[in-house]
Tab-separated table of C-alpha atoms and ligand atoms in Angstrom:
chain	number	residue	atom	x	y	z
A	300	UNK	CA	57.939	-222.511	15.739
A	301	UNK	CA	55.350	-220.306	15.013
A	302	UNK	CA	56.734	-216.703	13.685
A	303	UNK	CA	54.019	-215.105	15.865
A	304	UNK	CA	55.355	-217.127	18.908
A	305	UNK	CA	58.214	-216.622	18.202
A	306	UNK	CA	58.125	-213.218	18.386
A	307	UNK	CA	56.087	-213.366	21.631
A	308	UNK	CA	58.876	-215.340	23.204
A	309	UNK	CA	61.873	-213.048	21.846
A	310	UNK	CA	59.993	-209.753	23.080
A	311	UNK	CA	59.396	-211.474	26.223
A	312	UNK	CA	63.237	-212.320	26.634
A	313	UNK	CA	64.025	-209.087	25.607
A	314	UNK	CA	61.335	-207.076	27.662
A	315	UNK	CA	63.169	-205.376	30.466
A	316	UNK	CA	59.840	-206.114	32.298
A	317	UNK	CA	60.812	-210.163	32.701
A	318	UNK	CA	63.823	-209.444	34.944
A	319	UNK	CA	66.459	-211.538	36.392
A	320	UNK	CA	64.006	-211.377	40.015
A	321	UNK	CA	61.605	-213.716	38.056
A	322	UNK	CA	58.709	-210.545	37.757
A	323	UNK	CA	55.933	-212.023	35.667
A	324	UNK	CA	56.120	-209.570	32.666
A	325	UNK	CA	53.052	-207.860	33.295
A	326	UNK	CA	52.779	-204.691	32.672
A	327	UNK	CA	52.889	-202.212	35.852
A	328	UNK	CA	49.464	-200.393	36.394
A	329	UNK	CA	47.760	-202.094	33.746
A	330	UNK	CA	44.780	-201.170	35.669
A	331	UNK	CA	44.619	-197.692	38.099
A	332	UNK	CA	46.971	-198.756	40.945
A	333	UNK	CA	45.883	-199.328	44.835
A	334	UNK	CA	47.509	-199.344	47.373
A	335	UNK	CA	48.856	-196.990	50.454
A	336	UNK	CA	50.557	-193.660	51.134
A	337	UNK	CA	52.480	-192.799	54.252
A	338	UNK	CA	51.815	-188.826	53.056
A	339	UNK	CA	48.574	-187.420	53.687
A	340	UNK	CA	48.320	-188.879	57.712
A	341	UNK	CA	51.809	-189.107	58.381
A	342	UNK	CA	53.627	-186.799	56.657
A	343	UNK	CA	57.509	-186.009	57.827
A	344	UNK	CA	57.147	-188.267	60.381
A	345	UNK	CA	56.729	-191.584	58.893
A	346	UNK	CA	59.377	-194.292	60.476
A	347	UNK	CA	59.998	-197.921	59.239
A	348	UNK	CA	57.438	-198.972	62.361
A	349	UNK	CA	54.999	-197.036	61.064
A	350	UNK	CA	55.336	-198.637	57.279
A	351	UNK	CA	55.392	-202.283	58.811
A	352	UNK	CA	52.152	-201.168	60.875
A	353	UNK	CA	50.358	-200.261	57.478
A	354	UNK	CA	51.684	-203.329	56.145
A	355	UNK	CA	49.860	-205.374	59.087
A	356	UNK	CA	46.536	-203.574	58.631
A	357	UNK	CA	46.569	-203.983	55.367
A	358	UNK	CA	46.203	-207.237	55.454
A	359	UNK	CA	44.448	-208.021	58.556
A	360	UNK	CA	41.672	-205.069	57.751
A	361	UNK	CA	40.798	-206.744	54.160
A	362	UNK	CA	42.421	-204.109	52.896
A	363	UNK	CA	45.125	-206.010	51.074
A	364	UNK	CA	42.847	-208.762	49.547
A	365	UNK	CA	40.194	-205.787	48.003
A	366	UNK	CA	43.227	-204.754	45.971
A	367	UNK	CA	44.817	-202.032	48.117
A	368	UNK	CA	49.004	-203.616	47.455
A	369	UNK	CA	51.525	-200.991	47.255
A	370	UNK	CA	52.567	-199.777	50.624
A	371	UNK	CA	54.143	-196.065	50.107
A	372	UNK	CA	56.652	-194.311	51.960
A	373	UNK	CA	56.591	-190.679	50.549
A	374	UNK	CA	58.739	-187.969	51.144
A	375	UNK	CA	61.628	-188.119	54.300
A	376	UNK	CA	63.494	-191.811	54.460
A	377	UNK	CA	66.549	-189.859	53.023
A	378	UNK	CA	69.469	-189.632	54.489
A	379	UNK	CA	72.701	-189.030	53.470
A	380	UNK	CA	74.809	-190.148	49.717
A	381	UNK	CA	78.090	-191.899	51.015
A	382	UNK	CA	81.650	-191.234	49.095
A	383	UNK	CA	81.013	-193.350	46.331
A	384	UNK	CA	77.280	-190.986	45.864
A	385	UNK	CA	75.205	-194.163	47.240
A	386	UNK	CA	72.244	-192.490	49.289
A	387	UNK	CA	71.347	-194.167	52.557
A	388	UNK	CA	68.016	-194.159	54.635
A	389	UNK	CA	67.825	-191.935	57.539
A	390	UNK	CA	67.644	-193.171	60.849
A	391	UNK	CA	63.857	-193.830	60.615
A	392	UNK	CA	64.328	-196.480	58.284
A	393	UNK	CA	67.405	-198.472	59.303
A	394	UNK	CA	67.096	-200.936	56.648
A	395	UNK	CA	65.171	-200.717	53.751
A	396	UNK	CA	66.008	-203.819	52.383
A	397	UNK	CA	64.436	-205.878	55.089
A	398	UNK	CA	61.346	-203.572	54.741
A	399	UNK	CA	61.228	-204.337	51.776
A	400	UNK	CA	61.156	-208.226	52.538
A	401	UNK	CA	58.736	-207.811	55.513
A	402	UNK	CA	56.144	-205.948	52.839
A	403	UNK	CA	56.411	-208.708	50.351
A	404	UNK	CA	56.194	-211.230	52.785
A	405	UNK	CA	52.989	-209.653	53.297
A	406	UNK	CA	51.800	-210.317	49.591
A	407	UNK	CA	52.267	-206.513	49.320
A	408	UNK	CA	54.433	-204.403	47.353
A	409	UNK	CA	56.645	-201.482	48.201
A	410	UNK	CA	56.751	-197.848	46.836
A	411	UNK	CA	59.377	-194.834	47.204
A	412	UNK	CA	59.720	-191.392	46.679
A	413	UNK	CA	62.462	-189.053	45.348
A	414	UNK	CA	62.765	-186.087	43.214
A	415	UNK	CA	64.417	-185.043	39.732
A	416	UNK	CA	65.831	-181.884	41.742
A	417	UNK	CA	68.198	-181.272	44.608
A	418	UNK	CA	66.072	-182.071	46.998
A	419	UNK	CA	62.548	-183.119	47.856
A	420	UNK	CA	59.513	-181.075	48.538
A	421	UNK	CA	60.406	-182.004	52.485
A	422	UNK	CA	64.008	-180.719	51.758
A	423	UNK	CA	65.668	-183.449	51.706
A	424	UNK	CA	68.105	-185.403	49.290
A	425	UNK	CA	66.687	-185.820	45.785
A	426	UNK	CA	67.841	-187.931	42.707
A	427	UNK	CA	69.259	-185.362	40.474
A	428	UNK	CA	72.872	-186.357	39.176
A	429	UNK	CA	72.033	-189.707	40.290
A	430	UNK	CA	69.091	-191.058	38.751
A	431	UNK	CA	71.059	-194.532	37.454
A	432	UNK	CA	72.738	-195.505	41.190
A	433	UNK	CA	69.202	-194.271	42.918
A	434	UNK	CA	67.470	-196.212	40.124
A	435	UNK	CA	69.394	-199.366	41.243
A	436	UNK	CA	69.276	-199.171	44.458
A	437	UNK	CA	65.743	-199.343	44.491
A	438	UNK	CA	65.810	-202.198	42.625
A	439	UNK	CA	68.429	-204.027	44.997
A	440	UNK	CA	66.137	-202.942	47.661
A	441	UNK	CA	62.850	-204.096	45.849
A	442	UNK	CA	61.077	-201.136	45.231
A	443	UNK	CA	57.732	-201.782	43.196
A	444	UNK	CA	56.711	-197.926	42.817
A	445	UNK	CA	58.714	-194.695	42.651
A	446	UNK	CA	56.849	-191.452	42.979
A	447	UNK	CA	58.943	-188.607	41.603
A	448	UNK	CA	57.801	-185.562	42.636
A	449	UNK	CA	58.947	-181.886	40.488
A	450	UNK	CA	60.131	-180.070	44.165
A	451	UNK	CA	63.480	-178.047	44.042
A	452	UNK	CA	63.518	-178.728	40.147
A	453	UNK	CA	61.146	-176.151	39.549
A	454	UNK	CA	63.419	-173.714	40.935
A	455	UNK	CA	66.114	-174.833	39.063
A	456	UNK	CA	64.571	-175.013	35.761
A	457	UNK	CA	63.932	-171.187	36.265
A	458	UNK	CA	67.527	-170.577	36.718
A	459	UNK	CA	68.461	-172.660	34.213
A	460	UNK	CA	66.803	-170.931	31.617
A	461	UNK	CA	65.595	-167.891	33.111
A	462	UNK	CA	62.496	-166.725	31.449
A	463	UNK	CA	62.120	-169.322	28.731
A	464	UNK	CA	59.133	-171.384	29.734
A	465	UNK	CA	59.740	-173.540	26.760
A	466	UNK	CA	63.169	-174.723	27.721
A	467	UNK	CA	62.085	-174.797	31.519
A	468	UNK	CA	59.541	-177.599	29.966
A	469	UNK	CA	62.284	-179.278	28.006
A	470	UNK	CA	64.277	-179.817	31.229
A	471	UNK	CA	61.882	-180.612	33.353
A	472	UNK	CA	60.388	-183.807	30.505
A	473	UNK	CA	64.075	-184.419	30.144
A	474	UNK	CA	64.369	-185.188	33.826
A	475	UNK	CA	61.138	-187.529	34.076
A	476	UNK	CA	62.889	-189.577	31.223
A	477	UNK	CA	66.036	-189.912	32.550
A	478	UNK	CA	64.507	-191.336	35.402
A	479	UNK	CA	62.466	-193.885	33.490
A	480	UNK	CA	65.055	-195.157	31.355
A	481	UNK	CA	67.388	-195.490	34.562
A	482	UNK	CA	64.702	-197.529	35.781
A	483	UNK	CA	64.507	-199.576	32.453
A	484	UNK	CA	68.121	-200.155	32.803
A	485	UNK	CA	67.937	-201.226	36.970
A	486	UNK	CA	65.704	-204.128	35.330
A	487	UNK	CA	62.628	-204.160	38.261
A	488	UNK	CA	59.463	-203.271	37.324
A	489	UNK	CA	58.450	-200.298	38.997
A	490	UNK	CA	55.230	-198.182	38.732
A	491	UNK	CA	56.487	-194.931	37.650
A	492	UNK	CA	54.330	-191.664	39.615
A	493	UNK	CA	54.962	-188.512	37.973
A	494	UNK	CA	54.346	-185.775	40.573
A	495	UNK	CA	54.679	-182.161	39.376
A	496	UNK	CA	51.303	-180.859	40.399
A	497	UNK	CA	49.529	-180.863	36.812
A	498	UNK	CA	51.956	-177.964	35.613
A	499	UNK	CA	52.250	-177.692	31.620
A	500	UNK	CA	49.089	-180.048	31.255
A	501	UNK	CA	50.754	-182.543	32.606
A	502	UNK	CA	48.604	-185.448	30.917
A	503	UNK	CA	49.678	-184.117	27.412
A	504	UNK	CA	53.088	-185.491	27.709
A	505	UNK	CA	53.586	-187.679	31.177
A	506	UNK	CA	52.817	-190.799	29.224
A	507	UNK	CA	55.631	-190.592	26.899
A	508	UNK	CA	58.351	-190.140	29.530
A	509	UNK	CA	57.054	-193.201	30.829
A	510	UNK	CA	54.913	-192.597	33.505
A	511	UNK	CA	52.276	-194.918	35.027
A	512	UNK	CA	50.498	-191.990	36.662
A	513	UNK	CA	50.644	-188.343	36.199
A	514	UNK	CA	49.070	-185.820	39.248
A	515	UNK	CA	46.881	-183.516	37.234
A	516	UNK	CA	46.519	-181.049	40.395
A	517	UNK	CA	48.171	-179.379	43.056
A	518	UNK	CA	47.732	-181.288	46.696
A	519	UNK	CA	44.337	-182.755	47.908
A	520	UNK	CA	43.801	-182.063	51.690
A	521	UNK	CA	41.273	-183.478	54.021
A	522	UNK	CA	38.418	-180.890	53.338
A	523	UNK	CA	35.522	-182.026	50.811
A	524	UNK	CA	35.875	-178.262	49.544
A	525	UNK	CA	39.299	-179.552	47.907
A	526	UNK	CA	38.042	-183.042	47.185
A	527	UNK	CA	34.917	-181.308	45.056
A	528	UNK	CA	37.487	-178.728	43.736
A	529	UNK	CA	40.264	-181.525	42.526
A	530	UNK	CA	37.224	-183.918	41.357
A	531	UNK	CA	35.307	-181.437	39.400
A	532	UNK	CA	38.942	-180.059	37.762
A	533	UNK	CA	38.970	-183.539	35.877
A	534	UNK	CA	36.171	-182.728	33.489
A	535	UNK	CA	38.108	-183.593	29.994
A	536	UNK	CA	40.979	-185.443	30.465
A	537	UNK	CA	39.632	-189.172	30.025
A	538	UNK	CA	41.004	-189.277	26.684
A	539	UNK	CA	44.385	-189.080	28.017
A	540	UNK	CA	43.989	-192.461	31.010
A	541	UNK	CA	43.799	-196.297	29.861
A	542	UNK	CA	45.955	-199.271	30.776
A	543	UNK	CA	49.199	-198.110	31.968
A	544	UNK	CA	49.058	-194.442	32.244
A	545	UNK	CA	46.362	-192.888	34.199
A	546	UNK	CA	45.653	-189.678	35.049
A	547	UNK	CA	45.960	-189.213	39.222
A	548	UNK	CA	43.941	-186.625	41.221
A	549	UNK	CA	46.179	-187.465	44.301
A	550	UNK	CA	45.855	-189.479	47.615
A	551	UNK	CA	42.605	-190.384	49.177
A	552	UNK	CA	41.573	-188.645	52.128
A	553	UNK	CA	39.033	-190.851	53.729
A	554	UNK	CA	39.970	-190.990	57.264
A	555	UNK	CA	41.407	-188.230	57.621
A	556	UNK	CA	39.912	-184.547	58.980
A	557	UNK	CA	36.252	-185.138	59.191
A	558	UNK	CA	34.422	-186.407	56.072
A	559	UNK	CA	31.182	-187.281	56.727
A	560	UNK	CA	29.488	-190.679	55.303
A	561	UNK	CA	28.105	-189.271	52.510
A	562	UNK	CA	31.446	-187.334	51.856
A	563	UNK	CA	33.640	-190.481	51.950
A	564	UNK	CA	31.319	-192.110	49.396
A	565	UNK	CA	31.270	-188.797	46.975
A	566	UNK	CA	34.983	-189.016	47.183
A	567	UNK	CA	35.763	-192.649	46.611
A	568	UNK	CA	32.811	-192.921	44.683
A	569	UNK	CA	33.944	-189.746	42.067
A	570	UNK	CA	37.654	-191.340	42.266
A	571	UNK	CA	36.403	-194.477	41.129
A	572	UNK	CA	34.693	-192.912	38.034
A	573	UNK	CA	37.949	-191.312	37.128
A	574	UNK	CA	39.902	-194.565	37.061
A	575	UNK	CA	41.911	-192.569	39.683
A	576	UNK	CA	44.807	-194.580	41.593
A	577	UNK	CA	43.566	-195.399	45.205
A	578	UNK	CA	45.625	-194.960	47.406
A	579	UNK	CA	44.497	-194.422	50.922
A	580	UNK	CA	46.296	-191.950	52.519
A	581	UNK	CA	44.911	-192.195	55.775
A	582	UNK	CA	46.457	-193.705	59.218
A	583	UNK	CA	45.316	-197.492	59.104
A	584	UNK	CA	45.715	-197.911	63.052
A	585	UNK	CA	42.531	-195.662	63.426
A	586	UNK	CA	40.449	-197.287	60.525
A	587	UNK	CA	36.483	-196.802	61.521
A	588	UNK	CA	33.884	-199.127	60.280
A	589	UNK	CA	32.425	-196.814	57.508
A	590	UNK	CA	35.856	-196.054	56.567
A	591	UNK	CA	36.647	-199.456	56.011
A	592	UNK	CA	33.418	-200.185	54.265
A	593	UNK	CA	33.590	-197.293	51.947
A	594	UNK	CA	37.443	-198.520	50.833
A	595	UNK	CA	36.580	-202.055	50.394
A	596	UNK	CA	33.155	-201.906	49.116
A	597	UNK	CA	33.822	-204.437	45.741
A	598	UNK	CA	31.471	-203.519	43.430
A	599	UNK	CA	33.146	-199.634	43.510
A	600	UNK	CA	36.301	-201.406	42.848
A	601	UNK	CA	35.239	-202.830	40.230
A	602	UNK	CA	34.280	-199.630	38.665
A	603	UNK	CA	37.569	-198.308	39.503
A	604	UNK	CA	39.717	-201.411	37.885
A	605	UNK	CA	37.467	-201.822	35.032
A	606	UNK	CA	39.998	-203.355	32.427
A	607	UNK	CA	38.578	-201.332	30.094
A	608	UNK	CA	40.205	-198.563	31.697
A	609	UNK	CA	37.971	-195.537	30.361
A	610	UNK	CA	37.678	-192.981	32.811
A	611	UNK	CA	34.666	-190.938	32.626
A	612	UNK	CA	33.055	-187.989	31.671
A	613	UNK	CA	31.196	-185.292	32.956
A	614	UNK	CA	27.798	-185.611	30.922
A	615	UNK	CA	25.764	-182.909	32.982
A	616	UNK	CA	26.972	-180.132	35.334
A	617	UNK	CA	24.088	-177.207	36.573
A	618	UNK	CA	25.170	-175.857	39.186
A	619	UNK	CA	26.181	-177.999	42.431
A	620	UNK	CA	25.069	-181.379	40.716
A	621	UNK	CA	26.859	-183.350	37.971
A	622	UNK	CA	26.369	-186.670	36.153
A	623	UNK	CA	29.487	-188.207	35.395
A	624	UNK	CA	29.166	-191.892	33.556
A	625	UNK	CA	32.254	-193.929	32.196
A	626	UNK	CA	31.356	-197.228	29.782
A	627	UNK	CA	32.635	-200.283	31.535
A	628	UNK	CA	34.106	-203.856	29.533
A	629	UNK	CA	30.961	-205.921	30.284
A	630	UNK	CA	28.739	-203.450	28.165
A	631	UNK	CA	27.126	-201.872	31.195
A	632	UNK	CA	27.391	-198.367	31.916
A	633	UNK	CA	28.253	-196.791	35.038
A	634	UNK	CA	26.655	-193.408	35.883
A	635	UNK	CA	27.509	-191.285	39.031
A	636	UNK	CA	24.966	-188.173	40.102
A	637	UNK	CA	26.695	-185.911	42.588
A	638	UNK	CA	25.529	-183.117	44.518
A	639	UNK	CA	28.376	-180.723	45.043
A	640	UNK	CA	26.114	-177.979	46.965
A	641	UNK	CA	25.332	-177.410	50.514
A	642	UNK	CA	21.619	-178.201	50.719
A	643	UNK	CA	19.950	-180.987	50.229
A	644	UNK	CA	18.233	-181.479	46.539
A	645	UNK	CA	14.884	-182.911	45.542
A	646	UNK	CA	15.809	-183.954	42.216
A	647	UNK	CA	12.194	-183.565	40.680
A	648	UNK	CA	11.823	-182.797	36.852
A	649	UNK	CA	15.750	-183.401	36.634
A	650	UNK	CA	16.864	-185.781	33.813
A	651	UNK	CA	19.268	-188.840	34.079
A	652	UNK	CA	21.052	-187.834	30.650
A	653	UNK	CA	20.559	-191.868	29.964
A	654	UNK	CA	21.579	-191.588	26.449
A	655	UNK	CA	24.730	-189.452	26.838
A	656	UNK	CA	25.681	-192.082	29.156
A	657	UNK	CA	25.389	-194.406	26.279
A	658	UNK	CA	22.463	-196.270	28.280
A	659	UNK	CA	18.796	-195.516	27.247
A	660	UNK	CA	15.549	-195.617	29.218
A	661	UNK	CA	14.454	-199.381	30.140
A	662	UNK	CA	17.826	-200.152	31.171
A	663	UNK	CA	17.713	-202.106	34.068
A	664	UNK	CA	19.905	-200.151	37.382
A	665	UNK	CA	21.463	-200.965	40.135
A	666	UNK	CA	22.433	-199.041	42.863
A	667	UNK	CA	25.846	-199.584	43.826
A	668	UNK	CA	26.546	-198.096	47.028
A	669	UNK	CA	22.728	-199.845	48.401
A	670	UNK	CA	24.017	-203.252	46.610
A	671	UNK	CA	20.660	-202.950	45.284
A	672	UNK	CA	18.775	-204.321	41.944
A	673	UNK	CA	15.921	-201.227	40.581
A	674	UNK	CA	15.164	-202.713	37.743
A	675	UNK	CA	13.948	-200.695	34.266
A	676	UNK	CA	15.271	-197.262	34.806
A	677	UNK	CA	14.340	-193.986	33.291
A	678	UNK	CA	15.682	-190.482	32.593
A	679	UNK	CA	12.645	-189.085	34.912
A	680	UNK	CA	13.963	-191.215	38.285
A	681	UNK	CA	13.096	-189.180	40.736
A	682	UNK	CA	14.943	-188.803	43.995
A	683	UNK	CA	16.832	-186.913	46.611
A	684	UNK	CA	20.711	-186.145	46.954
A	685	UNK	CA	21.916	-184.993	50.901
A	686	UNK	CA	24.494	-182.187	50.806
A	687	UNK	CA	27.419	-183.474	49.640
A	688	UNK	CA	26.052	-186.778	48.634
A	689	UNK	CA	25.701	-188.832	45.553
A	690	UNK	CA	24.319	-192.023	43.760
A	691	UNK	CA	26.402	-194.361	41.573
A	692	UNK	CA	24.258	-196.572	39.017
A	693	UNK	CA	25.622	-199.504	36.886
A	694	UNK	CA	22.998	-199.677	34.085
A	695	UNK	CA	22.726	-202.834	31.412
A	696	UNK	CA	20.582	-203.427	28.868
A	697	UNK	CA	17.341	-205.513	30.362
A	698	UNK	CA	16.669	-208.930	28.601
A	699	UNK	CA	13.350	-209.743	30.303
A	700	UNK	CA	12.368	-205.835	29.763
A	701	UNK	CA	12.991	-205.280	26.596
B	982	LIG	C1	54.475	-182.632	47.428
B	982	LIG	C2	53.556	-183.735	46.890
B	982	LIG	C3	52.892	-184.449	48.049
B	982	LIG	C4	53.961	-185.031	48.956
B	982	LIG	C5	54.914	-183.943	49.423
B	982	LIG	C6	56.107	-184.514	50.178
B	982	LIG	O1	53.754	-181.625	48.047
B	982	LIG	O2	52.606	-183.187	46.027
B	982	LIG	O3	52.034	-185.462	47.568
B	982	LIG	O4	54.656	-186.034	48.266
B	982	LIG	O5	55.422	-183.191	48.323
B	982	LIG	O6	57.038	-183.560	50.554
């Protein structure tokens, strides 16, 4: 046998990702994962009905076959730990296992939530002095994704060791990897959400306690005030996303409050750029046409999954409008103009920054959102951005016009 095979097939048999439950040994999140989150709409009062519901519209919406696979209970299934320290669901979600077999049956996955603390940002029962038997009970369960959110730790770090920020950070990375290797060791793949709000520059070190997906901020809400705010707050941390670990400006909020058209597309649109994790946090049984359009539309997708996995940059900010642009693994070059502002701007005399997008003028655009070819392109484009609105181009060098 070859030595290089060989080596393929011993890692392989090795690899705690090709488990006993016949995974394929892919890596989780190899590109920004999609999916849904019971938080943002549902919040405390999420029951197993609601979960198969999502489940449902996932699938029958479209949803499920643009990508959109994990299906996320957050915060509140827990109920009590038994003698032995095995937690059980609360009465919301009598049995998790067959949830879980429902949602695969589905072609979907399922996620879960707990905490390295106490308890959970909802106050309820969190991992902490239990990480292994949680760990594998997820995995008897089969739980795809585990969202481990900071909550009562914080607290206790500060009690721990009062005043010593240092050691407060020590605990709190220590916690995030005991959690990872205790999934290792339960043997399911399982995307692994770190969720501690962005504290200690959270993308510096997420990565190497294993985690899939980091939150660099504190929580989104369903104002575009906060969606601007969160967006704009990523400026400089694409170095720090790529296959596998991605930096996460939380749950999408289309659907919920009352975003506008142009405000959904800003904020899928910008999330897209980022290589953010989609997952729609919205309440599926309520889904409106543009909603549903603005979720599924492909070609932002696309964007979003590129398996290059760059995120991208801001390239231009003055004021309320910003060019973000991100190179994509086919050689084009997508490039995102937002205006952030409250009036409407005639964008006359304005440049396209083509070159710091790594494009150059005679590059042939499309417009993504209008599914439209505009041909040769220039940095003097001329046009006009609604309040709140914004334009995503995909530019590639022109054959015929060159
Ligand atoms: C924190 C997280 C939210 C959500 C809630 C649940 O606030 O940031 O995303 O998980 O906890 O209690």
């Amino acid at each position: 046998m070859r030595p290089r095979l060989y080596a393929a097939l011993l890692l392989a048999l090795l690899s705690p990702l090709a488990t006993s439950q016949n995974q394929p040994a892919v890596p989780p999140a190899a590109t920004p994962p999609m999916g849904w989150n019971s938080w943002n709409w549902f919040a405390e009062k999420v029951t197993d009905k609601d979960v198969r519901q999502a489940a449902d519209l996932l699938v029958s919406s479209g949803m499920r076959d643009a990508g959109y696979v994990y299906v996320n209970i957050d915060d509140t299934w827990e109920g009590t730990r038994d003698a032995k320290g095995v937690l059980h669901a609360n009465e919301k979600f009598p049995d998790m296992k067959a949830l879980a077999d429902y949602v695969h049956s589905k072609g979907l996955k399922l996620g879960i939530y707990s905490s390295p603390g106490l308890k959970t940002c909802a106050r309820f029962e969190g991992s902490e002095g239990h990480e292994q038997q949680d760990a594998d009970l997820y995995a008897s369960w089969g739980i795809d994704f585990l969202k481990y959110d900071l909550c009562s730790l914080h607290k206790e770090m500060g009690v721990m060791a009062p005043g010593d920020k240092l050691k407060q950070n020590v605990i709190m990375r220590d916690a995030y990897m005991k959690m990872h290797l205790a999934i290792v060791k339960a043997g399911r793949p399982m995307v692994y959400s770190i969720c501690q709000y962005g504290h200690d520059s959270s993308w510096e070190w997420a990565a190497e306690v294993g985690g899939n997906m980091w939150r660099t901020t504190a929580d989104i809400d369903s104002t575009f005030f906060r969606i601007a705010q969160i967006g704009r707050e990523q400026a400089g941390l694409a170095q720090y996303a790529g296959p596998g670990h991605w930096n996460d400006p939380d749950m999408l909020e289309l659907g919920n409050g009352k975003l506008t058209a142009d405000e959904n597309r800003s904020h899928m649109g910008l999330w897209a750029m980022l290589a953010a994790p989609l997952l729609a946090g919205n309440n599926l049984t309520q889904l409106s046409p543009n909603v549903l359009a603005v979720l599924t539309n492909r070609e932002i997708i696309a964007i979003d999954q590129d398996r290059l996995g760059r995120q991208a940059e801001r390239i231009y900010a003055k004021g309320p409008i910003e060019i973000w642009s991100r190179p994509l693994a086919d050689g084009t070059v997508a490039l995102a103009i937002f205006n952030f502002g409250e009036d409407e701007s005639f964008l006359r005399g304005f440049s396209l920054h083509l070159a710091a997008s790594g494009a150059a003028n005679g590059w042939n655009a499309r417009d993504v959102w209008a599914g439209k070819d505009l041909g040769p392109i220039n940095d003097n484009y001329k046009f006009t951005l609604k309040r709140h609105a914004s334009l995503i181009f995909t530019l590639s060098r022109g054959q015929a016009h060159n």
